[in-house]
Every structure is written in C-alpha cells, then in structure tokens.
Steps between C-alpha positions, in 0.01 A plus 500: 500500500686169496524518121657846524741383769599199287550715190699756700725221630550385139594857410753507784652170384521628143672813629756293690575297187527823302752634752706180471506537122605864528781408738613231255488750213221318311310812400274337241356248745465771765311719255256221418437433868455872564225524240316199641546633854366840401184350351433286806576786740252722320236229534562477874521873566200605294196563712660454842293647778626611840422166668681304229806723533508440875459125454781486242727746681789258552503384140469855371795613712704206368395598148616858561834382638552263208415774252763726660760222476414442134524871424837528676643199316370625165662837568833332574472294183425814299808671646717198415377496141555875467857465631572213261371701205713797603808277519422349160473847347837597648658179375353553153645851484838370615502227237398749232801709601730199458350438157576855388847488654584177319401650166187296445284784387246478221736644244763248610296212370502643148879480475667194364642276767774361282805657339478518125802346322416659171539856580 
C-alpha cells in the first residue's frame, strides 16, 4: 500500500510539472511527462480493490482534480493554436491578394524586367 501511495504521489508531482509546462507553452516537455505519468498511473490503478481505493481516497481525488486542470489547460492551448492558424490563413490570403494586385503573378515573372534598347 505504501508503494502505491508513493507512486501515486510521484504521479501527482509529474502532473503538476506537466501543468507548469503547459502553462509555459512547452508542449514537447509536457507530452513526455504525460506519457510517463500515464504509465505510472496505470501501474497504480491496476488491480485496486475497494479497501485500497478507500485508503488512497485523498490522493485519488487530487489526481482527478489535477487531471481536470490538465484537460482544461490543454483545451485552452488547442483553442489558441486553432485561432493562430485561422489568423495565419487569413493573413496568407490577404498577402496573396496584394501579390496579384501588384502584378506579381506567375506569368509576370516570364516578362523581361528591363527595357530593350534595340527594338
């Protein structure tokens, strides 16, 4: 039981570090921690009986709360990335319009840029 409690506390600490990385925008580090945390959490949660669940109730509630926080932050990050991609698409379309308006189309590059003096 003490080994499970210790491992569950390690999982909680890993989750807190993961949340800090998500808040800082370091998605790669957060992803690595999430994978490690998932493996350890599965070790702890596999084969829990009713007595073990009651003994670890406080830690399990903290784990649930932390998981909700992580999910909420990941959802916000996903929304931010989606909005940034939408803005980039709009900007790309706008710049493409300027390119066409300025005469820099594909056929425009085939023309000579200089005036010929011989003709």
